Amino acid sequence: MHGVLAVEANSIVKRYGAITALDGASLALPKGKVTALVGDNGAGKSSLVKVISGVVRPDSGTLRVGGEKVEIANPRMARGCGIHTVFQDLALVGPLDVVENCFLGDEVYWRMGPVKLPFLNRFHMAQVTRQALDRLDATTVQDLSQPVEVLSGGQRQTVAIARAVRQEARLLILDEPTAALGVKQATQVLKAVEQLRDGGTAILIISHNLREVFAVSDYVAVMLHGRVVRTFDRRETTEEEVVSAIVGLDRNDPINSVQREASR
């Protein structure tokens, strides 16, 4: 994997009692590239994302952001490092409009010198929201005063991504971003992902849709039994090769080689 790394996870271990969710998982995420994380249910994808995004703390292993070792104890610390995650529930508030959701918990108020006034600076917030949407080339979200509950699934996903863009995400993690969307809406979201990648943001997509993975990703990382067993350059692999790695038939995985020898 080439390029400057935005975020790197090294030898991450996470156990829940007798269950080992992550067994020395390592993943490198370069700037300006889309990495897809794939694997069967229970392979460890969600656990690795939760560690990187600060939802859970690993039992061992290290995280590096921009080459510097960091301790990420909670999601706020992750966001402070520029790591933003859009989970499947999007964390949007339906009755609030597009601008209010983009600034949720980070509202901007008018000031009179050093004194913060009890009035939202709606003009500034709308301007920044529009700039974030423009970076995504998101032409489908025009009326920023609409409550997000009236938007389509694709539009809501775009608003959630725009919120991360506004916060200057170094790494954007998208959990099944098109799972509940139709073809047209999914295309809109993937277009936004490509725009963000081209702007230099590292993107990690968790997806079960291999057709989508091959359409948008630069690298495909495969998880199995709590480890990242292979990372493929999407241009140099096939869906069949990726599927073989997902189900544990990849002959280049040293763990599988040991297991095959032991079974003889």
C-alpha atoms as an extended CHARMM CRD file, in Angstrom:
* protein
*
       264  EXT
         1         1  MET       CA              0.0000000000        0.0000000000        0.0000000000  PROA      1               0.0000000000
         2         2  HSD       CA              1.4850000000        3.3100000000       -1.0900000000  PROA      2               0.0000000000
         3         3  GLY       CA              1.1030000000        6.9450000000       -0.0840000000  PROA      3               0.0000000000
         4         4  VAL       CA              1.1500000000        8.9800000000        3.0950000000  PROA      4               0.0000000000
         5         5  LEU       CA             -0.8010000000        7.2870000000        5.8660000000  PROA      5               0.0000000000
         6         6  ALA       CA             -3.5710000000        9.2530000000        7.5410000000  PROA      6               0.0000000000
         7         7  VAL       CA             -4.3030000000        6.6460000000       10.2120000000  PROA      7               0.0000000000
         8         8  GLU       CA             -2.6710000000        3.3480000000       11.0880000000  PROA      8               0.0000000000
         9         9  ALA       CA             -3.8200000000        0.6200000000       13.4710000000  PROA      9               0.0000000000
        10        10  ASN       CA             -1.1350000000       -1.8370000000       14.5850000000  PROA      10              0.0000000000
        11        11  SER       CA             -1.6080000000       -5.2310000000       16.2680000000  PROA      11              0.0000000000
        12        12  ILE       CA             -4.9590000000       -4.3270000000       17.8350000000  PROA      12              0.0000000000
        13        13  VAL       CA             -6.3070000000       -6.8480000000       20.3410000000  PROA      13              0.0000000000
        14        14  LYS       CA             -9.7760000000       -6.6320000000       21.8780000000  PROA      14              0.0000000000
        15        15  ARG       CA            -11.3700000000       -9.3020000000       24.0480000000  PROA      15              0.0000000000
        16        16  TYR       CA            -14.8350000000       -9.5290000000       25.5500000000  PROA      16              0.0000000000
        17        17  GLY       CA            -14.4720000000      -12.1210000000       28.2730000000  PROA      17              0.0000000000
        18        18  ALA       CA            -13.5460000000      -15.3960000000       26.5930000000  PROA      18              0.0000000000
        19        19  ILE       CA            -14.2840000000      -14.0140000000       23.1200000000  PROA      19              0.0000000000
        20        20  THR       CA            -11.4360000000      -12.5060000000       21.1190000000  PROA      20              0.0000000000
        21        21  ALA       CA            -12.9790000000       -9.9640000000       18.7550000000  PROA      21              0.0000000000
        22        22  LEU       CA             -9.6540000000       -8.6230000000       17.4550000000  PROA      22              0.0000000000
        23        23  ASP       CA             -6.5650000000      -10.8050000000       17.4000000000  PROA      23              0.0000000000
        24        24  GLY       CA             -3.6910000000       -8.5400000000       16.3820000000  PROA      24              0.0000000000
        25        25  ALA       CA             -5.5090000000       -6.6350000000       13.6350000000  PROA      25              0.0000000000
        26        26  SER       CA             -3.4580000000       -4.1140000000       11.6380000000  PROA      26              0.0000000000
        27        27  LEU       CA             -4.7580000000       -1.6870000000        9.0390000000  PROA      27              0.0000000000
        28        28  ALA       CA             -3.0860000000        1.1930000000        7.1770000000  PROA      28              0.0000000000
        29        29  LEU       CA             -5.2740000000        3.9550000000        5.7310000000  PROA      29              0.0000000000
        30        30  PRO       CA             -3.5540000000        6.2930000000        3.2250000000  PROA      30              0.0000000000
        31        31  LYS       CA             -4.5760000000        9.8540000000        2.4830000000  PROA      31              0.0000000000
        32        32  GLY       CA             -6.6570000000       10.4180000000       -0.6130000000  PROA      32              0.0000000000
        33        33  LYS       CA             -7.5990000000        6.7450000000       -0.9560000000  PROA      33              0.0000000000
        34        34  VAL       CA            -10.7210000000        4.6740000000       -0.3160000000  PROA      34              0.0000000000
        35        35  THR       CA            -10.1130000000        1.4600000000        1.6090000000  PROA      35              0.0000000000
        36        36  ALA       CA            -12.9580000000       -1.0480000000        1.7960000000  PROA      36              0.0000000000
        37        37  LEU       CA            -13.0810000000       -3.3210000000        4.8460000000  PROA      37              0.0000000000
        38        38  VAL       CA            -14.8340000000       -6.6000000000        4.0730000000  PROA      38              0.0000000000
        39        39  GLY       CA            -15.4270000000       -9.9110000000        5.8070000000  PROA      39              0.0000000000
        40        40  ASP       CA            -18.1740000000      -12.1770000000        7.0540000000  PROA      40              0.0000000000
        41        41  ASN       CA            -20.2820000000      -11.2940000000       10.0840000000  PROA      41              0.0000000000
        42        42  GLY       CA            -18.1640000000      -11.8090000000       13.1840000000  PROA      42              0.0000000000
        43        43  ALA       CA            -14.8770000000      -11.2900000000       11.3610000000  PROA      43              0.0000000000
        44        44  GLY       CA            -14.0800000000       -8.2280000000       13.4800000000  PROA      44              0.0000000000
        45        45  LYS       CA            -14.9550000000       -5.3220000000       11.1940000000  PROA      45              0.0000000000
        46        46  SER       CA            -17.2470000000       -3.5300000000       13.6360000000  PROA      46              0.0000000000
        47        47  SER       CA            -14.8490000000       -4.0660000000       16.5320000000  PROA      47              0.0000000000
        48        48  LEU       CA            -11.9290000000       -2.5800000000       14.5940000000  PROA      48              0.0000000000
        49        49  VAL       CA            -14.0070000000        0.4220000000       13.5510000000  PROA      49              0.0000000000
        50        50  LYS       CA            -15.1080000000        0.9580000000       17.1580000000  PROA      50              0.0000000000
        51        51  VAL       CA            -11.4740000000        0.9920000000       18.2910000000  PROA      51              0.0000000000
        52        52  ILE       CA            -10.3750000000        3.4480000000       15.6020000000  PROA      52              0.0000000000
        53        53  SER       CA            -13.3720000000        5.7160000000       16.2580000000  PROA      53              0.0000000000
        54        54  GLY       CA            -12.9250000000        5.6810000000       20.0410000000  PROA      54              0.0000000000
        55        55  VAL       CA            -16.1110000000        3.8060000000       20.9180000000  PROA      55              0.0000000000
        56        56  VAL       CA            -14.1120000000        1.0760000000       22.6890000000  PROA      56              0.0000000000
        57        57  ARG       CA            -10.5210000000        0.9240000000       23.9030000000  PROA      57              0.0000000000
        58        58  PRO       CA             -8.2610000000       -1.9120000000       22.7660000000  PROA      58              0.0000000000
        59        59  ASP       CA             -6.6150000000       -4.2820000000       25.2340000000  PROA      59              0.0000000000
        60        60  SER       CA             -3.3400000000       -3.8230000000       23.3670000000  PROA      60              0.0000000000
        61        61  GLY       CA             -1.9730000000       -2.4080000000       20.1350000000  PROA      61              0.0000000000
        62        62  THR       CA             -1.3540000000        1.1230000000       18.9050000000  PROA      62              0.0000000000
        63        63  LEU       CA             -3.0080000000        3.7840000000       16.7890000000  PROA      63              0.0000000000
        64        64  ARG       CA             -1.0920000000        6.3780000000       14.8010000000  PROA      64              0.0000000000
        65        65  VAL       CA             -2.5290000000        9.5180000000       13.2310000000  PROA      65              0.0000000000
        66        66  GLY       CA             -0.3020000000       11.3300000000       10.7750000000  PROA      66              0.0000000000
        67        67  GLY       CA              2.5700000000        9.1240000000       11.9370000000  PROA      67              0.0000000000
        68        68  GLU       CA              2.1770000000       10.1020000000       15.6000000000  PROA      68              0.0000000000
        69        69  LYS       CA              1.1210000000        7.5730000000       18.2330000000  PROA      69              0.0000000000
        70        70  VAL       CA             -2.1580000000        8.5870000000       19.8600000000  PROA      70              0.0000000000
        71        71  GLU       CA             -4.4110000000        7.3770000000       22.6590000000  PROA      71              0.0000000000
        72        72  ILE       CA             -8.0830000000        7.5310000000       21.6920000000  PROA      72              0.0000000000
        73        73  ALA       CA            -10.2750000000        6.9530000000       24.7360000000  PROA      73              0.0000000000
        74        74  ASN       CA            -13.6150000000        8.1560000000       23.3620000000  PROA      74              0.0000000000
        75        75  PRO       CA            -15.3060000000        9.4400000000       20.1850000000  PROA      75              0.0000000000
        76        76  ARG       CA            -14.6180000000       13.0700000000       21.0940000000  PROA      76              0.0000000000
        77        77  MET       CA            -10.8840000000       12.3520000000       21.1830000000  PROA      77              0.0000000000
        78        78  ALA       CA            -11.1900000000       10.5630000000       17.8390000000  PROA      78              0.0000000000
        79        79  ARG       CA            -12.8720000000       13.6040000000       16.3070000000  PROA      79              0.0000000000
        80        80  GLY       CA            -10.1300000000       15.7550000000       17.7980000000  PROA      80              0.0000000000
        81        81  CYS       CA             -7.6740000000       13.6240000000       15.8200000000  PROA      81              0.0000000000
        82        82  GLY       CA             -9.7350000000       14.1680000000       12.6700000000  PROA      82              0.0000000000
        83        83  ILE       CA            -11.3940000000       10.7260000000       12.6970000000  PROA      83              0.0000000000
        84        84  HSD       CA            -15.1100000000       10.9300000000       11.9430000000  PROA      84              0.0000000000
        85        85  THR       CA            -17.4760000000        7.9890000000       11.6780000000  PROA      85              0.0000000000
        86        86  VAL       CA            -20.8770000000        7.8440000000       10.0030000000  PROA      86              0.0000000000
        87        87  PHE       CA            -22.6620000000        4.8110000000       11.4300000000  PROA      87              0.0000000000
        88        88  GLN       CA            -25.7370000000        3.2980000000        9.8170000000  PROA      88              0.0000000000
        89        89  ASP       CA            -28.1040000000        5.2830000000       12.0580000000  PROA      89              0.0000000000
        90        90  LEU       CA            -26.4050000000        8.5240000000       10.7930000000  PROA      90              0.0000000000
        91        91  ALA       CA            -26.9290000000       10.2750000000       14.1870000000  PROA      91              0.0000000000
        92        92  LEU       CA            -29.1460000000       12.9250000000       12.5920000000  PROA      92              0.0000000000
        93        93  VAL       CA            -32.0740000000       14.6040000000       14.3610000000  PROA      93              0.0000000000
        94        94  GLY       CA            -35.1280000000       14.4110000000       12.1130000000  PROA      94              0.0000000000
        95        95  PRO       CA            -36.9830000000       17.6140000000       13.0920000000  PROA      95              0.0000000000
        96        96  LEU       CA            -33.8210000000       19.7340000000       12.7870000000  PROA      96              0.0000000000
        97        97  ASP       CA            -32.8700000000       21.1720000000        9.4160000000  PROA      97              0.0000000000
        98        98  VAL       CA            -29.7580000000       20.5210000000        7.3360000000  PROA      98              0.0000000000
        99        99  VAL       CA            -27.7280000000       23.3590000000        8.8580000000  PROA      99              0.0000000000
       100       100  GLU       CA            -28.6590000000       22.4710000000       12.4350000000  PROA      100             0.0000000000
       101       101  ASN       CA            -27.6550000000       18.8490000000       11.8660000000  PROA      101             0.0000000000
       102       102  CYS       CA            -24.3360000000       19.8240000000       10.3110000000  PROA      102             0.0000000000
       103       103  PHE       CA            -23.5260000000       21.8860000000       13.4200000000  PROA      103             0.0000000000
       104       104  LEU       CA            -25.2080000000       19.6070000000       15.9620000000  PROA      104             0.0000000000
       105       105  GLY       CA            -23.4040000000       20.0620000000       19.2850000000  PROA      105             0.0000000000
       106       106  ASP       CA            -21.0290000000       22.5740000000       17.7180000000  PROA      106             0.0000000000
       107       107  GLU       CA            -23.3230000000       25.5540000000       17.1160000000  PROA      107             0.0000000000
       108       108  VAL       CA            -21.8970000000       28.9860000000       16.3280000000  PROA      108             0.0000000000
       109       109  TYR       CA            -23.2780000000       32.0390000000       18.1590000000  PROA      109             0.0000000000
       110       110  TRP       CA            -23.0740000000       35.7260000000       17.4470000000  PROA      110             0.0000000000
       111       111  ARG       CA            -20.5050000000       37.6090000000       19.5020000000  PROA      111             0.0000000000
       112       112  MET       CA            -20.1050000000       41.1510000000       20.6620000000  PROA      112             0.0000000000
       113       113  GLY       CA            -16.3750000000       41.3620000000       21.2660000000  PROA      113             0.0000000000
       114       114  PRO       CA            -15.4890000000       38.6170000000       23.7610000000  PROA      114             0.0000000000
       115       115  VAL       CA            -19.1300000000       38.1620000000       24.8070000000  PROA      115             0.0000000000
       116       116  LYS       CA            -21.1080000000       35.2880000000       23.2680000000  PROA      116             0.0000000000
       117       117  LEU       CA            -24.6860000000       36.3290000000       22.5700000000  PROA      117             0.0000000000
       118       118  PRO       CA            -27.6020000000       33.8820000000       22.9420000000  PROA      118             0.0000000000
       119       119  PHE       CA            -28.3480000000       33.9500000000       19.2050000000  PROA      119             0.0000000000
       120       120  LEU       CA            -27.2210000000       31.4300000000       16.6070000000  PROA      120             0.0000000000
       121       121  ASN       CA            -25.1080000000       32.8150000000       13.7870000000  PROA      121             0.0000000000
       122       122  ARG       CA            -27.3350000000       31.1690000000       11.2540000000  PROA      122             0.0000000000
       123       123  PHE       CA            -25.7660000000       33.0250000000        8.3290000000  PROA      123             0.0000000000
       124       124  HSD       CA            -22.2700000000       31.6970000000        9.0590000000  PROA      124             0.0000000000
       125       125  MET       CA            -23.5180000000       28.1650000000        9.7660000000  PROA      125             0.0000000000
       126       126  ALA       CA            -25.4790000000       28.0440000000        6.5000000000  PROA      126             0.0000000000
       127       127  GLN       CA            -22.5080000000       29.3700000000        4.5510000000  PROA      127             0.0000000000
       128       128  VAL       CA            -20.1640000000       26.7150000000        5.9520000000  PROA      128             0.0000000000
       129       129  THR       CA            -22.7530000000       23.9730000000        5.4090000000  PROA      129             0.0000000000
       130       130  ARG       CA            -23.1220000000       24.9730000000        1.7690000000  PROA      130             0.0000000000
       131       131  GLN       CA            -19.3400000000       24.9420000000        1.3470000000  PROA      131             0.0000000000
       132       132  ALA       CA            -19.1860000000       21.4140000000        2.7770000000  PROA      132             0.0000000000
       133       133  LEU       CA            -21.9220000000       20.2180000000        0.4230000000  PROA      133             0.0000000000
       134       134  ASP       CA            -20.2000000000       21.9050000000       -2.5110000000  PROA      134             0.0000000000
       135       135  ARG       CA            -17.0050000000       19.9990000000       -1.7070000000  PROA      135             0.0000000000
       136       136  LEU       CA            -19.0420000000       16.8360000000       -2.1710000000  PROA      136             0.0000000000
       137       137  ASP       CA            -20.6190000000       18.1920000000       -5.3590000000  PROA      137             0.0000000000
       138       138  ALA       CA            -23.9240000000       17.4310000000       -3.6160000000  PROA      138             0.0000000000
       139       139  THR       CA            -26.4650000000       19.0440000000       -5.9260000000  PROA      139             0.0000000000
       140       140  THR       CA            -29.3540000000       17.0090000000       -4.5010000000  PROA      140             0.0000000000
       141       141  VAL       CA            -29.4100000000       18.9570000000       -1.2080000000  PROA      141             0.0000000000
       142       142  GLN       CA            -30.4760000000       22.4900000000       -2.0940000000  PROA      142             0.0000000000
       143       143  ASP       CA            -32.8400000000       23.7570000000        0.6030000000  PROA      143             0.0000000000
       144       144  LEU       CA            -30.8190000000       23.9100000000        3.8090000000  PROA      144             0.0000000000
       145       145  SER       CA            -33.8840000000       24.9020000000        5.8410000000  PROA      145             0.0000000000
       146       146  GLN       CA            -35.5840000000       21.5280000000        5.2800000000  PROA      146             0.0000000000
       147       147  PRO       CA            -35.8640000000       19.1890000000        8.2610000000  PROA      147             0.0000000000
       148       148  VAL       CA            -33.7740000000       16.1150000000        7.4770000000  PROA      148             0.0000000000
       149       149  GLU       CA            -36.7360000000       13.8420000000        8.1870000000  PROA      149             0.0000000000
       150       150  VAL       CA            -38.2510000000       14.8540000000        4.8260000000  PROA      150             0.0000000000
       151       151  LEU       CA            -35.0700000000       14.0860000000        2.8760000000  PROA      151             0.0000000000
       152       152  SER       CA            -34.4140000000       10.8780000000        0.9740000000  PROA      152             0.0000000000
       153       153  GLY       CA            -32.0430000000        8.2640000000        2.3540000000  PROA      153             0.0000000000
       154       154  GLY       CA            -29.3090000000        9.3590000000       -0.0220000000  PROA      154             0.0000000000
       155       155  GLN       CA            -29.7470000000       13.0040000000        0.9330000000  PROA      155             0.0000000000
       156       156  ARG       CA            -29.5790000000       12.1730000000        4.6490000000  PROA      156             0.0000000000
       157       157  GLN       CA            -26.4030000000       10.1710000000        4.1090000000  PROA      157             0.0000000000
       158       158  THR       CA            -24.9420000000       13.1390000000        2.2280000000  PROA      158             0.0000000000
       159       159  VAL       CA            -25.7950000000       15.4880000000        5.1100000000  PROA      159             0.0000000000
       160       160  ALA       CA            -24.0600000000       13.1470000000        7.5660000000  PROA      160             0.0000000000
       161       161  ILE       CA            -20.9550000000       13.0770000000        5.3560000000  PROA      161             0.0000000000
       162       162  ALA       CA            -21.0590000000       16.8670000000        4.9390000000  PROA      162             0.0000000000
       163       163  ARG       CA            -20.9900000000       17.2160000000        8.7310000000  PROA      163             0.0000000000
       164       164  ALA       CA            -17.6830000000       15.3200000000        8.7820000000  PROA      164             0.0000000000
       165       165  VAL       CA            -16.3780000000       17.4450000000        5.9070000000  PROA      165             0.0000000000
       166       166  ARG       CA            -17.2300000000       20.6160000000        7.8230000000  PROA      166             0.0000000000
       167       167  GLN       CA            -15.1990000000       19.3140000000       10.7400000000  PROA      167             0.0000000000
       168       168  GLU       CA            -12.1700000000       18.7720000000        8.4730000000  PROA      168             0.0000000000
       169       169  ALA       CA            -12.0830000000       14.9820000000        8.6730000000  PROA      169             0.0000000000
       170       170  ARG       CA             -8.6510000000       13.4270000000        8.2040000000  PROA      170             0.0000000000
       171       171  LEU       CA            -10.2720000000        9.9880000000        8.0840000000  PROA      171             0.0000000000
       172       172  LEU       CA            -13.9400000000        9.3710000000        7.2970000000  PROA      172             0.0000000000
       173       173  ILE       CA            -15.3450000000        5.9680000000        8.2570000000  PROA      173             0.0000000000
       174       174  LEU       CA            -18.5960000000        4.9570000000        6.5610000000  PROA      174             0.0000000000
       175       175  ASP       CA            -20.4840000000        1.9500000000        7.9310000000  PROA      175             0.0000000000
       176       176  GLU       CA            -22.5530000000        0.3420000000        5.1480000000  PROA      176             0.0000000000
       177       177  PRO       CA            -23.2550000000        3.7670000000        3.5830000000  PROA      177             0.0000000000
       178       178  THR       CA            -25.6070000000        2.4880000000        0.8710000000  PROA      178             0.0000000000
       179       179  ALA       CA            -27.1960000000       -0.4960000000        2.6420000000  PROA      179             0.0000000000
       180       180  ALA       CA            -30.7480000000        0.9160000000        2.6870000000  PROA      180             0.0000000000
       181       181  LEU       CA            -30.5460000000        2.9760000000       -0.5070000000  PROA      181             0.0000000000
       182       182  GLY       CA            -31.8200000000        2.5050000000       -4.0330000000  PROA      182             0.0000000000
       183       183  VAL       CA            -29.4960000000        2.5320000000       -7.0260000000  PROA      183             0.0000000000
       184       184  LYS       CA            -29.8670000000        6.2560000000       -7.7360000000  PROA      184             0.0000000000
       185       185  GLN       CA            -29.3660000000        7.2680000000       -4.0970000000  PROA      185             0.0000000000
       186       186  ALA       CA            -26.3900000000        4.9230000000       -3.7240000000  PROA      186             0.0000000000
       187       187  THR       CA            -24.7980000000        6.4770000000       -6.7980000000  PROA      187             0.0000000000
       188       188  GLN       CA            -25.1720000000        9.9370000000       -5.2410000000  PROA      188             0.0000000000
       189       189  VAL       CA            -23.4460000000        8.8210000000       -2.0470000000  PROA      189             0.0000000000
       190       190  LEU       CA            -20.5850000000        7.1030000000       -3.8790000000  PROA      190             0.0000000000
       191       191  LYS       CA            -20.0900000000       10.2310000000       -5.9720000000  PROA      191             0.0000000000
       192       192  ALA       CA            -19.7240000000       12.2300000000       -2.7510000000  PROA      192             0.0000000000
       193       193  VAL       CA            -17.1770000000        9.6880000000       -1.4930000000  PROA      193             0.0000000000
       194       194  GLU       CA            -15.1350000000       10.0700000000       -4.6770000000  PROA      194             0.0000000000
       195       195  GLN       CA            -15.1810000000       13.8580000000       -4.3680000000  PROA      195             0.0000000000
       196       196  LEU       CA            -13.9270000000       13.6440000000       -0.8030000000  PROA      196             0.0000000000
       197       197  ARG       CA            -11.2070000000       11.1540000000       -1.7260000000  PROA      197             0.0000000000
       198       198  ASP       CA            -10.0280000000       13.3750000000       -4.5610000000  PROA      198             0.0000000000
       199       199  GLY       CA             -9.7060000000       16.1860000000       -2.0110000000  PROA      199             0.0000000000
       200       200  GLY       CA             -7.1720000000       14.1370000000       -0.0210000000  PROA      200             0.0000000000
       201       201  THR       CA             -9.3220000000       12.5940000000        2.7210000000  PROA      201             0.0000000000
       202       202  ALA       CA             -8.6810000000        8.9970000000        3.7540000000  PROA      202             0.0000000000
       203       203  ILE       CA            -11.8940000000        6.9800000000        3.6190000000  PROA      203             0.0000000000
       204       204  LEU       CA            -12.7160000000        3.6100000000        5.1660000000  PROA      204             0.0000000000
       205       205  ILE       CA            -15.8990000000        1.9300000000        3.9380000000  PROA      205             0.0000000000
       206       206  ILE       CA            -17.3850000000       -1.1360000000        5.6080000000  PROA      206             0.0000000000
       207       207  SER       CA            -19.5200000000       -2.9600000000        3.0830000000  PROA      207             0.0000000000
       208       208  HSD       CA            -20.8770000000       -6.3850000000        2.1530000000  PROA      208             0.0000000000
       209       209  ASN       CA            -21.5770000000       -5.2360000000       -1.4050000000  PROA      209             0.0000000000
       210       210  LEU       CA            -18.5410000000       -6.3220000000       -3.4360000000  PROA      210             0.0000000000
       211       211  ARG       CA            -19.8250000000       -4.7040000000       -6.6080000000  PROA      211             0.0000000000
       212       212  GLU       CA            -19.9260000000       -1.3870000000       -4.7750000000  PROA      212             0.0000000000
       213       213  VAL       CA            -16.5310000000       -2.0820000000       -3.1970000000  PROA      213             0.0000000000
       214       214  PHE       CA            -14.9300000000       -2.6100000000       -6.5820000000  PROA      214             0.0000000000
       215       215  ALA       CA            -16.6400000000        0.4790000000       -7.9970000000  PROA      215             0.0000000000
       216       216  VAL       CA            -15.3200000000        2.9630000000       -5.4430000000  PROA      216             0.0000000000
       217       217  SER       CA            -12.3480000000        1.5550000000       -3.5110000000  PROA      217             0.0000000000
       218       218  ASP       CA             -8.6200000000        1.7770000000       -4.1120000000  PROA      218             0.0000000000
       219       219  TYR       CA             -7.7770000000       -0.9880000000       -1.6360000000  PROA      219             0.0000000000
       220       220  VAL       CA             -9.7480000000       -3.9190000000       -0.2390000000  PROA      220             0.0000000000
       221       221  ALA       CA             -8.8190000000       -5.1460000000        3.2480000000  PROA      221             0.0000000000
       222       222  VAL       CA            -10.1900000000       -8.5490000000        4.2340000000  PROA      222             0.0000000000
       223       223  MET       CA            -10.8700000000       -9.5060000000        7.8520000000  PROA      223             0.0000000000
       224       224  LEU       CA            -11.0830000000      -13.0730000000        9.1240000000  PROA      224             0.0000000000
       225       225  HSD       CA            -11.0880000000      -14.2960000000       12.7430000000  PROA      225             0.0000000000
       226       226  GLY       CA            -10.2510000000      -10.8590000000       14.1330000000  PROA      226             0.0000000000
       227       227  ARG       CA             -7.3180000000      -10.1770000000       11.8080000000  PROA      227             0.0000000000
       228       228  VAL       CA             -6.7660000000       -8.3100000000        8.5620000000  PROA      228             0.0000000000
       229       229  VAL       CA             -5.5210000000      -11.2660000000        6.5240000000  PROA      229             0.0000000000
       230       230  ARG       CA             -4.9890000000       -9.5260000000        3.1750000000  PROA      230             0.0000000000
       231       231  THR       CA             -5.0690000000       -6.0480000000        1.6800000000  PROA      231             0.0000000000
       232       232  PHE       CA             -5.5800000000       -6.0590000000       -2.0810000000  PROA      232             0.0000000000
       233       233  ASP       CA             -4.9610000000       -3.3270000000       -4.6100000000  PROA      233             0.0000000000
       234       234  ARG       CA             -8.3980000000       -3.1970000000       -6.2020000000  PROA      234             0.0000000000
       235       235  ARG       CA             -6.8820000000       -2.7580000000       -9.6740000000  PROA      235             0.0000000000
       236       236  GLU       CA             -4.8640000000       -5.9560000000       -9.3340000000  PROA      236             0.0000000000
       237       237  THR       CA             -7.4250000000       -8.3520000000       -7.8920000000  PROA      237             0.0000000000
       238       238  THR       CA            -10.8060000000       -9.8880000000       -8.6640000000  PROA      238             0.0000000000
       239       239  GLU       CA            -14.0200000000      -10.4340000000       -6.7530000000  PROA      239             0.0000000000
       240       240  GLU       CA            -13.2720000000      -14.1670000000       -6.7680000000  PROA      240             0.0000000000
       241       241  GLU       CA             -9.8860000000      -13.6200000000       -5.1000000000  PROA      241             0.0000000000
       242       242  VAL       CA            -11.4240000000      -11.3830000000       -2.4500000000  PROA      242             0.0000000000
       243       243  VAL       CA            -14.2030000000      -13.9010000000       -1.7530000000  PROA      243             0.0000000000
       244       244  SER       CA            -11.5880000000      -16.6410000000       -1.3200000000  PROA      244             0.0000000000
       245       245  ALA       CA             -9.8600000000      -14.5320000000        1.3250000000  PROA      245             0.0000000000
       246       246  ILE       CA            -13.1770000000      -13.7780000000        3.0570000000  PROA      246             0.0000000000
       247       247  VAL       CA            -14.0440000000      -17.4760000000        3.4370000000  PROA      247             0.0000000000
       248       248  GLY       CA            -10.5020000000      -18.4820000000        4.4400000000  PROA      248             0.0000000000
       249       249  LEU       CA             -9.2970000000      -20.1000000000        1.2200000000  PROA      249             0.0000000000
       250       250  ASP       CA             -6.5500000000      -17.5830000000        0.4730000000  PROA      250             0.0000000000
       251       251  ARG       CA             -3.2900000000      -19.4930000000        0.0560000000  PROA      251             0.0000000000
       252       252  ASN       CA             -1.2730000000      -16.3250000000        0.6830000000  PROA      252             0.0000000000
       253       253  ASP       CA             -2.5780000000      -16.0440000000        4.2500000000  PROA      253             0.0000000000
       254       254  PRO       CA              0.0930000000      -17.5960000000        6.5310000000  PROA      254             0.0000000000
       255       255  ILE       CA             -2.5190000000      -18.6770000000        9.0870000000  PROA      255             0.0000000000
       256       256  ASN       CA             -4.3780000000      -20.6600000000        6.4480000000  PROA      256             0.0000000000
       257       257  SER       CA             -1.1000000000      -22.2420000000        5.2970000000  PROA      257             0.0000000000
       258       258  VAL       CA             -0.3850000000      -23.4750000000        8.8370000000  PROA      258             0.0000000000
       259       259  GLN       CA             -3.9330000000      -24.8110000000        9.1850000000  PROA      259             0.0000000000
       260       260  ARG       CA             -3.6750000000      -26.6790000000        5.8770000000  PROA      260             0.0000000000
       261       261  GLU       CA             -0.3840000000      -28.2880000000        6.9110000000  PROA      261             0.0000000000
       262       262  ALA       CA             -1.8370000000      -29.2980000000       10.2850000000  PROA      262             0.0000000000
       263       263  SER       CA             -4.8380000000      -30.9700000000        8.6300000000  PROA      263             0.0000000000
       264       264  ARG       CA             -2.7000000000      -33.2370000000        6.4490000000  PROA      264             0.0000000000
